[in-house]
Amino acid sequence: MANLGLFSGTKTAKSVNVSFRLPYYTHWGQSLLVCGSKPVLGSWDVKKGLLLSPVHQGEELIWCGSISVPSEFSGEYSYYLVDDKKNVLRREMGKKRQLVLPEGINGGEHVELHDLWQTGGDAIPFTSAFKDVIFRRTWGLNIERSPGIQNKLDKEVDAVLVHFKICCPNVEEETSVYVIGSTAKLGRWKVQDGLKLYYAGDSVWQADALMQKGDFPIKYKYCKYGKAGNFSLETGAHRHLSIDTSKYPPSYIFLSDGMMREMPWRGAGVALPMFSVRSEADLGVGEFLDLKLLVDWAVGSGFHLVQLLPINDTSVNGMWWDSYPYSSLSVFALHPLYLRVEALSENLPETIKKEIQEAREQLDGKEVDYEATLATKLSIAKKVFEQEKDLILNSISFQKYFSENEQWLKPYAAFCFLRDFFETSDHSQWGRFSCFTEKKLEKLVSKDSLHHDIIRFHYYIQFHLHAQLTEAAEYARNKGVILKGDLPIGVDRNSVDTWVYPNLFRMNTSTGAPPDYFDKNGQNWGFPTYNWEEMSKDNYAWWRARLTQMAKYFTAYRIDHILGFFRIWELPEHAMTGLIGKFRPSIPLSKEELEKEGIWDFDRLSLPYVRQEIVQEKFGASWTFIVSNFLNDYQKGRYEFKEDCDTEKKIASKLKMLAEKCMLLESEDKIRRDLFDLLKNIVLIRDPEDSSKFYPRFNLEDTSSFQDLDDHSKNVLKRLYYDYYFHRQENLWRQNALKTLPALLDSSDMLACGEDLGLVPACVHPVMQELGLIGLRIQRMASEPDQEFGIPSQYSYMTVCAPSCHDCSTLRAWWEEDEGRRCRYFKNVVGSDGIPPSKCVPEIAHFVLRQHVEAPSMWAIFPLQDLLALKEEYTTRPATEETINDPTNPKHYWRYRVHVTLESLMNDKELISSIKDLVCASGRSHPSIEETETDEQGNQETIVMSTGKNQVAKGQEKISIGKQLTGVPRQEACVL
């Protein structure tokens, strides 16, 4: 912020010359522009903004421009990268800059603003994860007032007032920030004689110095200096400040020097689904209040972060299918599964206490029994509700909660009532309630309705879930632990959100993922795709509300399948598998484009290519049965599918009917797979909305339809295939992400991470870097095409690194799955020519974990299962049973539970010590206990954060931390 109103004086108000100066390397045809809130800067119309001019200064390209303004001028401004028509190519991230002239400035005087381009990474210290958790002590500093020296400027000849400003979020107690440099005013490099900066709030430190024009050029750096004499100088080259003496020099220079250049802050964390937690107090599944124990264990183990999977209500089908945490019934409501029924009341009757204890023993199984656990909790909760409903629902705390959440809470409660009344979540089956209106909603939730207590019960459950999760979240913050949530890419098509906001979704489509590491055949998640055009009309209000709700509990979040915000894999609603899809948005192949290339037989390429020989080969002796029931003659030796089975859903339905009549000669699953293969034997997918547009089928070269083409057609289609998937969409996808993602990021101050695994377009990582989004690196899913295994020591800073995640096998299971791969890893990564152990012994686990904690990545986050592999006694359970999800199985039962309680883990000092030693030895920040006290009310110990000492592991000094001013903003822009 260029706050020029720090001084006072009594001079005549006249025009003042204000110059902008920003270093930035551009590509040919690009320019920088400054646009702001006042007409002289375009009134936020970029087309009317001030176009800057480039000047080479040494190795830098400086963009400059100036305006004349009245002395009382104030306003906001930002910089933009534009093309030669002033179309925005890139905009600064972060807050708008403030420009306020000092009172009493002389007319004709010159003010020079020295700015640096703001990237998304620059805003990371201002996220709640850092300002409210990691660096919360710094953010609690008192604001100091810098002594003004305006009047001294009047008396000095050839003097320039320089305003120094630096952002330094990590300052320990009794430590000050100084600027030292080559002039006497800056101490001639002696910190004791340097310029002390004053704390201005928001991690900003600033001070003024009166420099003689003969002092320029000036070299300087920022540093920290403690009362105990501890001294920390910022890294990197000297900063330079010069003035152009050939022109009228400035009277004021205001430096916005960005972040203090320190060794990058690095931390570690543990990941575990809420349902997988096991404690002595839970009822068959992990509960929100268990997070307090998990946080205690994390602190002891040196972890600053606990990561969860989605925790929203998924009660769509009323069965174990609802264990899938990414298929939300409501993106706002919390899941009743995680409720601690014992905490509903301080006055539980003995009968209910006994029922809870009996249920705890019955549900304490190896895995989660989703249906029994949820039914038991709701049954007990209803009994408590009958006892305390009026007391709770008339309380001030509930009324406050209701007023803040009624916009989603009332539709949610009404939906749950209708779901149970009609015995289906498919709201198209709800008669006159199928179409949502506010009038119908108010009637459903009316206090006069006979079912009002059912509505109130859903309010009651959500209120208690909110209270319990809030208690756990505040506990984590006070312990210096970030609670990281998960933002699912989709919602269930039979959800509250599709009922209330049907125009925001394309209900005739499904969301999925093309073939990638997780599933070679692609995935069909069944979610409707988003209508981004409609969402943009109110500036993505639904998304902003989601993020605002999440921020009540979390200080960081993971964006599930962030590639979907660039482009989504869209399938027709009638598809059951994930292969025959297209990207939305995308530029299709036009009929004209194909015809110019000599491709004209579009029916041959876009209809299933079903030859008699193929049918005979697939179905053997039963091929005539298949033909008679599923196919019609089309051309000589070729068939087409009958109308009642020309989609995957129709085929599945007909097969089910034939199976019920015992007419199938082979297994239903095998016949279904083979028929689906025939249906997918195409080369081009015709656009259902425009028959003159086509999309190449993924992996088209694998089809016999392609293999039977002439060489010319093959060559043309291969070229167009690679152009479609890897070239022509890049700019479109980049623009799409830059429209949607900033709306999410601006909705809260949470730290944002993106799951960027799979088939990653080239535009993704530059956009994530620009927006300050942290990516994900899994070692077995190497991002470099020539690598089988990722190299953690080469990961970039703006990443989370992990040996595994919930969508793949654990470290132990992965090690045991494939002997050949295990041997290659042992030789190429471990560096041993010996025979690797067949099991993932603790020594192997320690090696892999150490690789990751020593990586340059901002975060190293480990699934708890991988941490337990450090100790042999925790590896008696078969490794395959520790897998959370199998992405190849659309009906996977998400029910993994840790086989040891948190209380037992808390008592295992040996394991805790082993993990903490790894974290500490790597130089990563870790919570440290200052003192352990328990007061009369039972409050826990006070925690002080270890954030500034020994944070760089040996060998990591080469982490890039400086600003590389290129057309793509600096690769390692964020230094904390």
mmCIF file with all atom_site columns, C-alpha atoms in Angstrom, residues 601-729:
data_model
loop_
_atom_site.group_PDB
_atom_site.id
_atom_site.type_symbol
_atom_site.label_atom_id
_atom_site.label_alt_id
_atom_site.label_comp_id
_atom_site.label_asym_id
_atom_site.label_entity_id
_atom_site.label_seq_id
_atom_site.pdbx_PDB_ins_code
_atom_site.Cartn_x
_atom_site.Cartn_y
_atom_site.Cartn_z
_atom_site.occupancy
_atom_site.B_iso_or_equiv
_atom_site.pdbx_formal_charge
_atom_site.auth_seq_id
_atom_site.auth_comp_id
_atom_site.auth_asym_id
_atom_site.auth_atom_id
_atom_site.pdbx_PDB_model_num
ATOM 1   C CA . ASP A 1 601 ? -17.864 -40.255 -43.591 1.00 0.00 ? 601 ASP A CA 1
ATOM 2   C CA . PHE A 1 602 ? -19.041 -38.933 -40.222 1.00 0.00 ? 602 PHE A CA 1
ATOM 3   C CA . ASP A 1 603 ? -21.527 -41.730 -39.506 1.00 0.00 ? 603 ASP A CA 1
ATOM 4   C CA . ARG A 1 604 ? -18.742 -44.286 -39.979 1.00 0.00 ? 604 ARG A CA 1
ATOM 5   C CA . LEU A 1 605 ? -16.580 -42.444 -37.447 1.00 0.00 ? 605 LEU A CA 1
ATOM 6   C CA . SER A 1 606 ? -19.212 -41.438 -34.870 1.00 0.00 ? 606 SER A CA 1
ATOM 7   C CA . LEU A 1 607 ? -21.488 -44.502 -34.736 1.00 0.00 ? 607 LEU A CA 1
ATOM 8   C CA . PRO A 1 608 ? -20.434 -47.747 -33.004 1.00 0.00 ? 608 PRO A CA 1
ATOM 9   C CA . TYR A 1 609 ? -18.344 -49.789 -35.427 1.00 0.00 ? 609 TYR A CA 1
ATOM 10  C CA . VAL A 1 610 ? -19.864 -53.240 -34.869 1.00 0.00 ? 610 VAL A CA 1
ATOM 11  C CA . ARG A 1 611 ? -18.679 -55.868 -37.326 1.00 0.00 ? 611 ARG A CA 1
ATOM 12  C CA . GLN A 1 612 ? -19.898 -59.446 -37.225 1.00 0.00 ? 612 GLN A CA 1
ATOM 13  C CA . GLU A 1 613 ? -16.367 -60.777 -36.652 1.00 0.00 ? 613 GLU A CA 1
ATOM 14  C CA . ILE A 1 614 ? -15.978 -58.569 -33.562 1.00 0.00 ? 614 ILE A CA 1
ATOM 15  C CA . VAL A 1 615 ? -19.267 -59.793 -32.093 1.00 0.00 ? 615 VAL A CA 1
ATOM 16  C CA . GLN A 1 616 ? -18.325 -63.419 -32.721 1.00 0.00 ? 616 GLN A CA 1
ATOM 17  C CA . GLU A 1 617 ? -14.906 -62.927 -31.145 1.00 0.00 ? 617 GLU A CA 1
ATOM 18  C CA . LYS A 1 618 ? -16.286 -61.268 -28.011 1.00 0.00 ? 618 LYS A CA 1
ATOM 19  C CA . PHE A 1 619 ? -19.305 -63.460 -27.355 1.00 0.00 ? 619 PHE A CA 1
ATOM 20  C CA . GLY A 1 620 ? -18.359 -66.801 -28.850 1.00 0.00 ? 620 GLY A CA 1
ATOM 21  C CA . ALA A 1 621 ? -21.209 -69.293 -29.037 1.00 0.00 ? 621 ALA A CA 1
ATOM 22  C CA . SER A 1 622 ? -23.722 -66.793 -27.634 1.00 0.00 ? 622 SER A CA 1
ATOM 23  C CA . TRP A 1 623 ? -23.113 -64.204 -30.345 1.00 0.00 ? 623 TRP A CA 1
ATOM 24  C CA . THR A 1 624 ? -26.443 -64.874 -32.091 1.00 0.00 ? 624 THR A CA 1
ATOM 25  C CA . PHE A 1 625 ? -28.264 -64.291 -28.781 1.00 0.00 ? 625 PHE A CA 1
ATOM 26  C CA . ILE A 1 626 ? -26.505 -60.950 -28.435 1.00 0.00 ? 626 ILE A CA 1
ATOM 27  C CA . VAL A 1 627 ? -27.380 -59.942 -31.993 1.00 0.00 ? 627 VAL A CA 1
ATOM 28  C CA . SER A 1 628 ? -31.037 -60.874 -31.639 1.00 0.00 ? 628 SER A CA 1
ATOM 29  C CA . ASN A 1 629 ? -31.495 -58.994 -28.353 1.00 0.00 ? 629 ASN A CA 1
ATOM 30  C CA . PHE A 1 630 ? -29.239 -55.966 -28.748 1.00 0.00 ? 630 PHE A CA 1
ATOM 31  C CA . LEU A 1 631 ? -28.383 -55.356 -32.418 1.00 0.00 ? 631 LEU A CA 1
ATOM 32  C CA . ASN A 1 632 ? -29.998 -54.684 -35.783 1.00 0.00 ? 632 ASN A CA 1
ATOM 33  C CA . ASP A 1 633 ? -28.529 -55.200 -39.216 1.00 0.00 ? 633 ASP A CA 1
ATOM 34  C CA . TYR A 1 634 ? -27.012 -51.927 -40.438 1.00 0.00 ? 634 TYR A CA 1
ATOM 35  C CA . GLN A 1 635 ? -24.859 -52.663 -43.480 1.00 0.00 ? 635 GLN A CA 1
ATOM 36  C CA . LYS A 1 636 ? -23.421 -55.849 -44.904 1.00 0.00 ? 636 LYS A CA 1
ATOM 37  C CA . GLY A 1 637 ? -21.430 -57.464 -42.105 1.00 0.00 ? 637 GLY A CA 1
ATOM 38  C CA . ARG A 1 638 ? -22.180 -54.579 -39.702 1.00 0.00 ? 638 ARG A CA 1
ATOM 39  C CA . TYR A 1 639 ? -24.722 -53.951 -36.969 1.00 0.00 ? 639 TYR A CA 1
ATOM 40  C CA . GLU A 1 640 ? -26.185 -51.043 -35.069 1.00 0.00 ? 640 GLU A CA 1
ATOM 41  C CA . PHE A 1 641 ? -27.624 -51.062 -31.556 1.00 0.00 ? 641 PHE A CA 1
ATOM 42  C CA . LYS A 1 642 ? -31.380 -51.366 -31.126 1.00 0.00 ? 642 LYS A CA 1
ATOM 43  C CA . GLU A 1 643 ? -33.087 -48.199 -29.946 1.00 0.00 ? 643 GLU A CA 1
ATOM 44  C CA . ASP A 1 644 ? -33.964 -49.719 -26.555 1.00 0.00 ? 644 ASP A CA 1
ATOM 45  C CA . CYS A 1 645 ? -30.287 -50.440 -25.814 1.00 0.00 ? 645 CYS A CA 1
ATOM 46  C CA . ASP A 1 646 ? -28.277 -47.722 -27.565 1.00 0.00 ? 646 ASP A CA 1
ATOM 47  C CA . THR A 1 647 ? -26.866 -46.222 -24.340 1.00 0.00 ? 647 THR A CA 1
ATOM 48  C CA . GLU A 1 648 ? -25.014 -47.749 -21.417 1.00 0.00 ? 648 GLU A CA 1
ATOM 49  C CA . LYS A 1 649 ? -27.917 -47.255 -19.015 1.00 0.00 ? 649 LYS A CA 1
ATOM 50  C CA . LYS A 1 650 ? -30.331 -48.879 -21.476 1.00 0.00 ? 650 LYS A CA 1
ATOM 51  C CA . ILE A 1 651 ? -27.983 -51.847 -21.928 1.00 0.00 ? 651 ILE A CA 1
ATOM 52  C CA . ALA A 1 652 ? -27.662 -52.299 -18.155 1.00 0.00 ? 652 ALA A CA 1
ATOM 53  C CA . SER A 1 653 ? -31.429 -52.130 -17.719 1.00 0.00 ? 653 SER A CA 1
ATOM 54  C CA . LYS A 1 654 ? -32.094 -54.690 -20.456 1.00 0.00 ? 654 LYS A CA 1
ATOM 55  C CA . LEU A 1 655 ? -29.417 -57.031 -19.127 1.00 0.00 ? 655 LEU A CA 1
ATOM 56  C CA . LYS A 1 656 ? -30.945 -56.861 -15.669 1.00 0.00 ? 656 LYS A CA 1
ATOM 57  C CA . MET A 1 657 ? -34.327 -57.830 -17.130 1.00 0.00 ? 657 MET A CA 1
ATOM 58  C CA . LEU A 1 658 ? -32.812 -60.732 -19.077 1.00 0.00 ? 658 LEU A CA 1
ATOM 59  C CA . ALA A 1 659 ? -30.899 -61.918 -16.006 1.00 0.00 ? 659 ALA A CA 1
ATOM 60  C CA . GLU A 1 660 ? -34.098 -61.941 -13.946 1.00 0.00 ? 660 GLU A CA 1
ATOM 61  C CA . LYS A 1 661 ? -35.590 -64.247 -16.606 1.00 0.00 ? 661 LYS A CA 1
ATOM 62  C CA . CYS A 1 662 ? -32.471 -66.454 -16.442 1.00 0.00 ? 662 CYS A CA 1
ATOM 63  C CA . MET A 1 663 ? -31.805 -65.922 -20.155 1.00 0.00 ? 663 MET A CA 1
ATOM 64  C CA . LEU A 1 664 ? -28.092 -65.033 -19.943 1.00 0.00 ? 664 LEU A CA 1
ATOM 65  C CA . LEU A 1 665 ? -25.542 -67.674 -20.933 1.00 0.00 ? 665 LEU A CA 1
ATOM 66  C CA . GLU A 1 666 ? -22.627 -65.813 -19.312 1.00 0.00 ? 666 GLU A CA 1
ATOM 67  C CA . SER A 1 667 ? -22.229 -63.567 -16.292 1.00 0.00 ? 667 SER A CA 1
ATOM 68  C CA . GLU A 1 668 ? -24.157 -60.316 -16.452 1.00 0.00 ? 668 GLU A CA 1
ATOM 69  C CA . ASP A 1 669 ? -21.003 -58.305 -15.638 1.00 0.00 ? 669 ASP A CA 1
ATOM 70  C CA . LYS A 1 670 ? -18.986 -59.807 -18.499 1.00 0.00 ? 670 LYS A CA 1
ATOM 71  C CA . ILE A 1 671 ? -21.725 -59.298 -21.066 1.00 0.00 ? 671 ILE A CA 1
ATOM 72  C CA . ARG A 1 672 ? -22.216 -55.713 -19.878 1.00 0.00 ? 672 ARG A CA 1
ATOM 73  C CA . ARG A 1 673 ? -18.491 -54.944 -20.206 1.00 0.00 ? 673 ARG A CA 1
ATOM 74  C CA . ASP A 1 674 ? -18.335 -56.434 -23.695 1.00 0.00 ? 674 ASP A CA 1
ATOM 75  C CA . LEU A 1 675 ? -21.444 -54.611 -24.903 1.00 0.00 ? 675 LEU A CA 1
ATOM 76  C CA . PHE A 1 676 ? -20.114 -51.364 -23.466 1.00 0.00 ? 676 PHE A CA 1
ATOM 77  C CA . ASP A 1 677 ? -16.878 -51.954 -25.402 1.00 0.00 ? 677 ASP A CA 1
ATOM 78  C CA . LEU A 1 678 ? -18.872 -52.313 -28.624 1.00 0.00 ? 678 LEU A CA 1
ATOM 79  C CA . LEU A 1 679 ? -20.810 -49.138 -27.874 1.00 0.00 ? 679 LEU A CA 1
ATOM 80  C CA . LYS A 1 680 ? -17.540 -47.247 -27.303 1.00 0.00 ? 680 LYS A CA 1
ATOM 81  C CA . ASN A 1 681 ? -15.921 -48.490 -30.527 1.00 0.00 ? 681 ASN A CA 1
ATOM 82  C CA . ILE A 1 682 ? -16.029 -45.068 -32.174 1.00 0.00 ? 682 ILE A CA 1
ATOM 83  C CA . VAL A 1 683 ? -13.475 -42.491 -33.349 1.00 0.00 ? 683 VAL A CA 1
ATOM 84  C CA . LEU A 1 684 ? -15.428 -39.233 -33.075 1.00 0.00 ? 684 LEU A CA 1
ATOM 85  C CA . ILE A 1 685 ? -18.143 -38.124 -30.641 1.00 0.00 ? 685 ILE A CA 1
ATOM 86  C CA . ARG A 1 686 ? -20.849 -36.031 -32.282 1.00 0.00 ? 686 ARG A CA 1
ATOM 87  C CA . ASP A 1 687 ? -21.918 -32.992 -30.270 1.00 0.00 ? 687 ASP A CA 1
ATOM 88  C CA . PRO A 1 688 ? -25.538 -33.615 -29.116 1.00 0.00 ? 688 PRO A CA 1
ATOM 89  C CA . GLU A 1 689 ? -26.228 -29.854 -29.262 1.00 0.00 ? 689 GLU A CA 1
ATOM 90  C CA . ASP A 1 690 ? -24.676 -29.238 -32.703 1.00 0.00 ? 690 ASP A CA 1
ATOM 91  C CA . SER A 1 691 ? -24.391 -32.145 -35.151 1.00 0.00 ? 691 SER A CA 1
ATOM 92  C CA . SER A 1 692 ? -21.719 -30.324 -37.198 1.00 0.00 ? 692 SER A CA 1
ATOM 93  C CA . LYS A 1 693 ? -19.202 -30.464 -34.330 1.00 0.00 ? 693 LYS A CA 1
ATOM 94  C CA . PHE A 1 694 ? -17.147 -33.437 -33.188 1.00 0.00 ? 694 PHE A CA 1
ATOM 95  C CA . TYR A 1 695 ? -14.769 -34.454 -30.395 1.00 0.00 ? 695 TYR A CA 1
ATOM 96  C CA . PRO A 1 696 ? -12.049 -37.098 -30.690 1.00 0.00 ? 696 PRO A CA 1
ATOM 97  C CA . ARG A 1 697 ? -12.732 -40.151 -28.549 1.00 0.00 ? 697 ARG A CA 1
ATOM 98  C CA . PHE A 1 698 ? -10.064 -40.562 -25.872 1.00 0.00 ? 698 PHE A CA 1
ATOM 99  C CA . ASN A 1 699 ? -7.414  -43.131 -26.884 1.00 0.00 ? 699 ASN A CA 1
ATOM 100 C CA . LEU A 1 700 ? -9.025  -43.454 -30.311 1.00 0.00 ? 700 LEU A CA 1
ATOM 101 C CA . GLU A 1 701 ? -6.021  -45.375 -31.625 1.00 0.00 ? 701 GLU A CA 1
ATOM 102 C CA . ASP A 1 702 ? -6.972  -48.320 -29.379 1.00 0.00 ? 702 ASP A CA 1
ATOM 103 C CA . THR A 1 703 ? -10.243 -48.922 -31.227 1.00 0.00 ? 703 THR A CA 1
ATOM 104 C CA . SER A 1 704 ? -10.769 -51.309 -34.124 1.00 0.00 ? 704 SER A CA 1
ATOM 105 C CA . SER A 1 705 ? -12.874 -48.547 -35.671 1.00 0.00 ? 705 SER A CA 1
ATOM 106 C CA . PHE A 1 706 ? -9.689  -46.499 -36.010 1.00 0.00 ? 706 PHE A CA 1
ATOM 107 C CA . GLN A 1 707 ? -7.440  -49.415 -36.942 1.00 0.00 ? 707 GLN A CA 1
ATOM 108 C CA . ASP A 1 708 ? -9.633  -50.305 -39.926 1.00 0.00 ? 708 ASP A CA 1
ATOM 109 C CA . LEU A 1 709 ? -9.293  -46.831 -41.481 1.00 0.00 ? 709 LEU A CA 1
ATOM 110 C CA . ASP A 1 710 ? -7.012  -45.988 -44.393 1.00 0.00 ? 710 ASP A CA 1
ATOM 111 C CA . ASP A 1 711 ? -3.567  -44.523 -43.608 1.00 0.00 ? 711 ASP A CA 1
ATOM 112 C CA . HIS A 1 712 ? -4.476  -40.986 -44.650 1.00 0.00 ? 712 HIS A CA 1
ATOM 113 C CA . SER A 1 713 ? -7.479  -40.871 -42.315 1.00 0.00 ? 713 SER A CA 1
ATOM 114 C CA . LYS A 1 714 ? -5.405  -42.343 -39.486 1.00 0.00 ? 714 LYS A CA 1
ATOM 115 C CA . ASN A 1 715 ? -2.694  -39.731 -39.852 1.00 0.00 ? 715 ASN A CA 1
ATOM 116 C CA . VAL A 1 716 ? -5.159  -36.843 -40.016 1.00 0.00 ? 716 VAL A CA 1
ATOM 117 C CA . LEU A 1 717 ? -7.165  -38.042 -37.027 1.00 0.00 ? 717 LEU A CA 1
ATOM 118 C CA . LYS A 1 718 ? -4.039  -38.677 -34.920 1.00 0.00 ? 718 LYS A CA 1
ATOM 119 C CA . ARG A 1 719 ? -2.840  -35.143 -35.595 1.00 0.00 ? 719 ARG A CA 1
ATOM 120 C CA . LEU A 1 720 ? -6.225  -33.621 -34.790 1.00 0.00 ? 720 LEU A CA 1
ATOM 121 C CA . TYR A 1 721 ? -6.483  -35.796 -31.663 1.00 0.00 ? 721 TYR A CA 1
ATOM 122 C CA . TYR A 1 722 ? -3.224  -34.450 -30.214 1.00 0.00 ? 722 TYR A CA 1
ATOM 123 C CA . ASP A 1 723 ? -4.159  -30.928 -31.208 1.00 0.00 ? 723 ASP A CA 1
ATOM 124 C CA . TYR A 1 724 ? -7.516  -31.218 -29.432 1.00 0.00 ? 724 TYR A CA 1
ATOM 125 C CA . TYR A 1 725 ? -6.188  -32.705 -26.194 1.00 0.00 ? 725 TYR A CA 1
ATOM 126 C CA . PHE A 1 726 ? -2.812  -30.985 -25.875 1.00 0.00 ? 726 PHE A CA 1
ATOM 127 C CA . HIS A 1 727 ? -2.718  -27.724 -27.838 1.00 0.00 ? 727 HIS A CA 1
ATOM 128 C CA . ARG A 1 728 ? -5.800  -25.879 -29.073 1.00 0.00 ? 728 ARG A CA 1
ATOM 129 C CA . GLN A 1 729 ? -7.560  -25.612 -25.725 1.00 0.00 ? 729 GLN A CA 1
#
